[in-house]
Amino acid sequence: MARFRLRALAGTLVLASAASAQERPYTPALTCQTVRGLVERAGAVTLSTSANAYERVLRTGGACTGDTSAAPAFVPARDDPSCFAGYRCRQRNTDTSY
């Protein structure tokens, strides 16, 4: 009986961890330093910048590949409306017509 409870508890903890890992930190509720710390520790984080908007922010611009290039990512934070959080990858302009 104790083993069953232990397994049930372990399963619950795994599910709770997976659910929290999918959450997007809401930047307007965090300080700029906290936002930058999240990006620095994780290397890449999807941040919620409003109720309906989110974006992936990277620690370094070198992580952008293919037809993308790095651009500074400024997000709203509790103490700074233009907090530099890291870099976002943007599609390069591939239009060659003049």
PDB file of N, CA, C and O in Angstrom, residues 29-75:
ATOM      1  N   ALA A  29       4.784  41.185 -14.900  1.00  0.00           N
ATOM      2  CA  ALA A  29       4.720  40.927 -13.463  1.00  0.00           C
ATOM      3  C   ALA A  29       6.102  40.723 -12.846  1.00  0.00           C
ATOM      4  O   ALA A  29       6.224  40.625 -11.634  1.00  0.00           O
ATOM      5  N   LEU A  30       7.142  40.660 -13.683  1.00  0.00           N
ATOM      6  CA  LEU A  30       8.496  40.382 -13.210  1.00  0.00           C
ATOM      7  C   LEU A  30       9.381  41.613 -13.341  1.00  0.00           C
ATOM      8  O   LEU A  30       9.150  42.461 -14.190  1.00  0.00           O
ATOM      9  N   THR A  31      10.419  41.672 -12.528  1.00  0.00           N
ATOM     10  CA  THR A  31      11.397  42.747 -12.699  1.00  0.00           C
ATOM     11  C   THR A  31      12.259  42.428 -13.916  1.00  0.00           C
ATOM     12  O   THR A  31      12.367  41.272 -14.340  1.00  0.00           O
ATOM     13  N   CYS A  32      12.894  43.452 -14.448  1.00  0.00           N
ATOM     14  CA  CYS A  32      13.757  43.268 -15.606  1.00  0.00           C
ATOM     15  C   CYS A  32      14.892  42.301 -15.273  1.00  0.00           C
ATOM     16  O   CYS A  32      15.239  41.432 -16.069  1.00  0.00           O
ATOM     17  N   GLN A  33      15.456  42.441 -14.089  1.00  0.00           N
ATOM     18  CA  GLN A  33      16.545  41.556 -13.677  1.00  0.00           C
ATOM     19  C   GLN A  33      16.088  40.098 -13.634  1.00  0.00           C
ATOM     20  O   GLN A  33      16.820  39.199 -14.042  1.00  0.00           O
ATOM     21  N   THR A  34      14.875  39.862 -13.180  1.00  0.00           N
ATOM     22  CA  THR A  34      14.341  38.498 -13.137  1.00  0.00           C
ATOM     23  C   THR A  34      14.165  37.947 -14.544  1.00  0.00           C
ATOM     24  O   THR A  34      14.508  36.794 -14.817  1.00  0.00           O
ATOM     25  N   VAL A  35      13.631  38.756 -15.449  1.00  0.00           N
ATOM     26  CA  VAL A  35      13.448  38.324 -16.846  1.00  0.00           C
ATOM     27  C   VAL A  35      14.800  37.962 -17.453  1.00  0.00           C
ATOM     28  O   VAL A  35      14.962  36.891 -18.050  1.00  0.00           O
ATOM     29  N   ARG A  36      15.787  38.825 -17.289  1.00  0.00           N
ATOM     30  CA  ARG A  36      17.115  38.549 -17.838  1.00  0.00           C
ATOM     31  C   ARG A  36      17.731  37.304 -17.219  1.00  0.00           C
ATOM     32  O   ARG A  36      18.384  36.518 -17.902  1.00  0.00           O
ATOM     33  N   GLY A  37      17.487  37.100 -15.929  1.00  0.00           N
ATOM     34  CA  GLY A  37      17.996  35.902 -15.264  1.00  0.00           C
ATOM     35  C   GLY A  37      17.379  34.629 -15.814  1.00  0.00           C
ATOM     36  O   GLY A  37      18.069  33.620 -15.975  1.00  0.00           O
ATOM     37  N   LEU A  38      16.076  34.662 -16.104  1.00  0.00           N
ATOM     38  CA  LEU A  38      15.415  33.490 -16.691  1.00  0.00           C
ATOM     39  C   LEU A  38      16.035  33.120 -18.032  1.00  0.00           C
ATOM     40  O   LEU A  38      16.317  31.960 -18.308  1.00  0.00           O
ATOM     41  N   VAL A  39      16.250  34.127 -18.867  1.00  0.00           N
ATOM     42  CA  VAL A  39      16.824  33.894 -20.192  1.00  0.00           C
ATOM     43  C   VAL A  39      18.261  33.407 -20.062  1.00  0.00           C
ATOM     44  O   VAL A  39      18.678  32.472 -20.738  1.00  0.00           O
ATOM     45  N   GLU A  40      19.012  34.019 -19.172  1.00  0.00           N
ATOM     46  CA  GLU A  40      20.421  33.641 -18.981  1.00  0.00           C
ATOM     47  C   GLU A  40      20.545  32.193 -18.524  1.00  0.00           C
ATOM     48  O   GLU A  40      21.370  31.444 -19.042  1.00  0.00           O
ATOM     49  N   ARG A  41      19.732  31.785 -17.553  1.00  0.00           N
ATOM     50  CA  ARG A  41      19.816  30.416 -17.032  1.00  0.00           C
ATOM     51  C   ARG A  41      19.358  29.379 -18.045  1.00  0.00           C
ATOM     52  O   ARG A  41      19.972  28.332 -18.193  1.00  0.00           O
ATOM     53  N   ALA A  42      18.268  29.658 -18.739  1.00  0.00           N
ATOM     54  CA  ALA A  42      17.688  28.659 -19.650  1.00  0.00           C
ATOM     55  C   ALA A  42      18.327  28.673 -21.032  1.00  0.00           C
ATOM     56  O   ALA A  42      18.302  27.668 -21.730  1.00  0.00           O
ATOM     57  N   GLY A  43      18.864  29.813 -21.441  1.00  0.00           N
ATOM     58  CA  GLY A  43      19.428  29.911 -22.786  1.00  0.00           C
ATOM     59  C   GLY A  43      18.403  30.337 -23.818  1.00  0.00           C
ATOM     60  O   GLY A  43      18.710  31.074 -24.732  1.00  0.00           O
ATOM     61  N   ALA A  44      17.176  29.878 -23.669  1.00  0.00           N
ATOM     62  CA  ALA A  44      16.061  30.248 -24.555  1.00  0.00           C
ATOM     63  C   ALA A  44      14.771  30.054 -23.778  1.00  0.00           C
ATOM     64  O   ALA A  44      14.577  29.017 -23.148  1.00  0.00           O
ATOM     65  N   VAL A  45      13.909  31.080 -23.794  1.00  0.00           N
ATOM     66  CA  VAL A  45      12.665  31.037 -23.040  1.00  0.00           C
ATOM     67  C   VAL A  45      11.552  31.660 -23.870  1.00  0.00           C
ATOM     68  O   VAL A  45      11.778  32.652 -24.562  1.00  0.00           O
ATOM     69  N   THR A  46      10.368  31.070 -23.800  1.00  0.00           N
ATOM     70  CA  THR A  46       9.205  31.690 -24.396  1.00  0.00           C
ATOM     71  C   THR A  46       8.547  32.527 -23.310  1.00  0.00           C
ATOM     72  O   THR A  46       8.143  32.010 -22.275  1.00  0.00           O
ATOM     73  N   LEU A  47       8.489  33.831 -23.550  1.00  0.00           N
ATOM     74  CA  LEU A  47       7.976  34.776 -22.572  1.00  0.00           C
ATOM     75  C   LEU A  47       6.618  35.319 -23.006  1.00  0.00           C
ATOM     76  O   LEU A  47       6.443  35.667 -24.168  1.00  0.00           O
ATOM     77  N   SER A  48       5.687  35.431 -22.063  1.00  0.00           N
ATOM     78  CA  SER A  48       4.421  36.111 -22.327  1.00  0.00           C
ATOM     79  C   SER A  48       4.639  37.584 -22.054  1.00  0.00           C
ATOM     80  O   SER A  48       5.067  37.967 -20.970  1.00  0.00           O
ATOM     81  N   THR A  49       4.339  38.407 -23.053  1.00  0.00           N
ATOM     82  CA  THR A  49       4.523  39.841 -22.894  1.00  0.00           C
ATOM     83  C   THR A  49       3.201  40.577 -22.692  1.00  0.00           C
ATOM     84  O   THR A  49       3.200  41.756 -22.362  1.00  0.00           O
ATOM     85  N   SER A  50       2.096  39.887 -22.898  1.00  0.00           N
ATOM     86  CA  SER A  50       0.753  40.398 -22.612  1.00  0.00           C
ATOM     87  C   SER A  50      -0.161  39.188 -22.519  1.00  0.00           C
ATOM     88  O   SER A  50       0.294  38.052 -22.644  1.00  0.00           O
ATOM     89  N   ALA A  51      -1.443  39.445 -22.338  1.00  0.00           N
ATOM     90  CA  ALA A  51      -2.392  38.332 -22.207  1.00  0.00           C
ATOM     91  C   ALA A  51      -2.458  37.480 -23.470  1.00  0.00           C
ATOM     92  O   ALA A  51      -2.730  36.285 -23.404  1.00  0.00           O
ATOM     93  N   ASN A  52      -2.186  38.076 -24.634  1.00  0.00           N
ATOM     94  CA  ASN A  52      -2.336  37.352 -25.897  1.00  0.00           C
ATOM     95  C   ASN A  52      -1.071  37.290 -26.738  1.00  0.00           C
ATOM     96  O   ASN A  52      -1.124  36.849 -27.883  1.00  0.00           O
ATOM     97  N   ALA A  53       0.055  37.741 -26.206  1.00  0.00           N
ATOM     98  CA  ALA A  53       1.286  37.762 -27.006  1.00  0.00           C
ATOM     99  C   ALA A  53       2.430  37.078 -26.266  1.00  0.00           C
ATOM    100  O   ALA A  53       2.538  37.174 -25.047  1.00  0.00           O
ATOM    101  N   TYR A  54       3.242  36.384 -27.030  1.00  0.00           N
ATOM    102  CA  TYR A  54       4.424  35.749 -26.464  1.00  0.00           C
ATOM    103  C   TYR A  54       5.499  35.679 -27.538  1.00  0.00           C
ATOM    104  O   TYR A  54       5.230  35.803 -28.731  1.00  0.00           O
ATOM    105  N   GLU A  55       6.735  35.523 -27.086  1.00  0.00           N
ATOM    106  CA  GLU A  55       7.831  35.383 -28.027  1.00  0.00           C
ATOM    107  C   GLU A  55       8.964  34.594 -27.400  1.00  0.00           C
ATOM    108  O   GLU A  55       9.109  34.558 -26.186  1.00  0.00           O
ATOM    109  N   ARG A  56       9.753  33.976 -28.251  1.00  0.00           N
ATOM    110  CA  ARG A  56      10.905  33.206 -27.801  1.00  0.00           C
ATOM    111  C   ARG A  56      12.102  34.145 -27.753  1.00  0.00           C
ATOM    112  O   ARG A  56      12.416  34.820 -28.729  1.00  0.00           O
ATOM    113  N   VAL A  57      12.780  34.164 -26.620  1.00  0.00           N
ATOM    114  CA  VAL A  57      13.938  35.026 -26.414  1.00  0.00           C
ATOM    115  C   VAL A  57      15.148  34.146 -26.102  1.00  0.00           C
ATOM    116  O   VAL A  57      15.066  33.206 -25.312  1.00  0.00           O
ATOM    117  N   LEU A  58      16.268  34.471 -26.753  1.00  0.00           N
ATOM    118  CA  LEU A  58      17.499  33.697 -26.628  1.00  0.00           C
ATOM    119  C   LEU A  58      18.572  34.478 -25.884  1.00  0.00           C
ATOM    120  O   LEU A  58      18.609  35.706 -25.954  1.00  0.00           O
ATOM    121  N   ARG A  59      19.455  33.750 -25.217  1.00  0.00           N
ATOM    122  CA  ARG A  59      20.559  34.378 -24.504  1.00  0.00           C
ATOM    123  C   ARG A  59      21.518  35.072 -25.453  1.00  0.00           C
ATOM    124  O   ARG A  59      21.987  36.173 -25.187  1.00  0.00           O
ATOM    125  N   THR A  60      21.836  34.418 -26.572  1.00  0.00           N
ATOM    126  CA  THR A  60      22.778  34.993 -27.532  1.00  0.00           C
ATOM    127  C   THR A  60      22.174  35.001 -28.926  1.00  0.00           C
ATOM    128  O   THR A  60      21.359  34.141 -29.268  1.00  0.00           O
ATOM    129  N   GLY A  61      22.603  35.953 -29.724  1.00  0.00           N
ATOM    130  CA  GLY A  61      22.123  36.037 -31.095  1.00  0.00           C
ATOM    131  C   GLY A  61      22.696  34.957 -31.983  1.00  0.00           C
ATOM    132  O   GLY A  61      22.169  34.681 -33.052  1.00  0.00           O
ATOM    133  N   GLY A  62      23.770  34.311 -31.541  1.00  0.00           N
ATOM    134  CA  GLY A  62      24.390  33.254 -32.337  1.00  0.00           C
ATOM    135  C   GLY A  62      23.542  32.004 -32.457  1.00  0.00           C
ATOM    136  O   GLY A  62      23.859  31.109 -33.234  1.00  0.00           O
ATOM    137  N   ALA A  63      22.466  31.926 -31.706  1.00  0.00           N
ATOM    138  CA  ALA A  63      21.595  30.751 -31.757  1.00  0.00           C
ATOM    139  C   ALA A  63      20.639  30.793 -32.943  1.00  0.00           C
ATOM    140  O   ALA A  63      19.976  29.805 -33.236  1.00  0.00           O
ATOM    141  N   CYS A  64      20.553  31.920 -33.622  1.00  0.00           N
ATOM    142  CA  CYS A  64      19.689  32.023 -34.798  1.00  0.00           C
ATOM    143  C   CYS A  64      20.359  31.317 -35.966  1.00  0.00           C
ATOM    144  O   CYS A  64      21.557  31.449 -36.172  1.00  0.00           O
ATOM    145  N   THR A  65      19.588  30.568 -36.724  1.00  0.00           N
ATOM    146  CA  THR A  65      20.152  29.791 -37.823  1.00  0.00           C
ATOM    147  C   THR A  65      19.341  29.968 -39.092  1.00  0.00           C
ATOM    148  O   THR A  65      18.255  30.530 -39.087  1.00  0.00           O
ATOM    149  N   GLY A  66      19.876  29.456 -40.171  1.00  0.00           N
ATOM    150  CA  GLY A  66      19.154  29.461 -41.445  1.00  0.00           C
ATOM    151  C   GLY A  66      18.906  30.855 -41.973  1.00  0.00           C
ATOM    152  O   GLY A  66      19.817  31.673 -42.040  1.00  0.00           O
ATOM    153  N   ASP A  67      17.673  31.133 -42.314  1.00  0.00           N
ATOM    154  CA  ASP A  67      17.283  32.424 -42.885  1.00  0.00           C
ATOM    155  C   ASP A  67      16.873  33.427 -41.814  1.00  0.00           C
ATOM    156  O   ASP A  67      16.074  34.331 -42.075  1.00  0.00           O
ATOM    157  N   THR A  68      17.399  33.275 -40.613  1.00  0.00           N
ATOM    158  CA  THR A  68      17.073  34.208 -39.542  1.00  0.00           C
ATOM    159  C   THR A  68      18.323  34.904 -39.042  1.00  0.00           C
ATOM    160  O   THR A  68      19.427  34.387 -39.168  1.00  0.00           O
ATOM    161  N   SER A  69      18.133  36.072 -38.480  1.00  0.00           N
ATOM    162  CA  SER A  69      19.241  36.790 -37.852  1.00  0.00           C
ATOM    163  C   SER A  69      18.750  37.342 -36.518  1.00  0.00           C
ATOM    164  O   SER A  69      17.553  37.478 -36.285  1.00  0.00           O
ATOM    165  N   ALA A  70      19.689  37.673 -35.653  1.00  0.00           N
ATOM    166  CA  ALA A  70      19.355  38.120 -34.309  1.00  0.00           C
ATOM    167  C   ALA A  70      18.960  39.587 -34.299  1.00  0.00           C
ATOM    168  O   ALA A  70      19.524  40.405 -35.019  1.00  0.00           O
ATOM    169  N   ALA A  71      17.986  39.892 -33.448  1.00  0.00           N
ATOM    170  CA  ALA A  71      17.570  41.272 -33.191  1.00  0.00           C
ATOM    171  C   ALA A  71      17.360  41.395 -31.685  1.00  0.00           C
ATOM    172  O   ALA A  71      16.922  40.433 -31.041  1.00  0.00           O
ATOM    173  N   PRO A  72      17.674  42.534 -31.104  1.00  0.00           N
ATOM    174  CA  PRO A  72      17.455  42.695 -29.665  1.00  0.00           C
ATOM    175  C   PRO A  72      15.983  42.496 -29.306  1.00  0.00           C
ATOM    176  O   PRO A  72      15.095  42.903 -30.050  1.00  0.00           O
ATOM    177  N   ALA A  73      15.743  41.845 -28.187  1.00  0.00           N
ATOM    178  CA  ALA A  73      14.379  41.614 -27.704  1.00  0.00           C
ATOM    179  C   ALA A  73      14.143  42.482 -26.478  1.00  0.00           C
ATOM    180  O   ALA A  73      14.756  42.277 -25.431  1.00  0.00           O
ATOM    181  N   PHE A  74      13.283  43.474 -26.630  1.00  0.00           N
ATOM    182  CA  PHE A  74      12.883  44.338 -25.526  1.00  0.00           C
ATOM    183  C   PHE A  74      11.470  43.955 -25.135  1.00  0.00           C
ATOM    184  O   PHE A  74      10.582  43.890 -25.997  1.00  0.00           O
ATOM    185  N   VAL A  75      11.264  43.659 -23.857  1.00  0.00           N
ATOM    186  CA  VAL A  75       9.957  43.232 -23.373  1.00  0.00           C
ATOM    187  C   VAL A  75       9.521  44.123 -22.212  1.00  0.00           C
ATOM    188  O   VAL A  75      10.361  44.705 -21.522  1.00  0.00           O
TER     189      VAL A  75
END
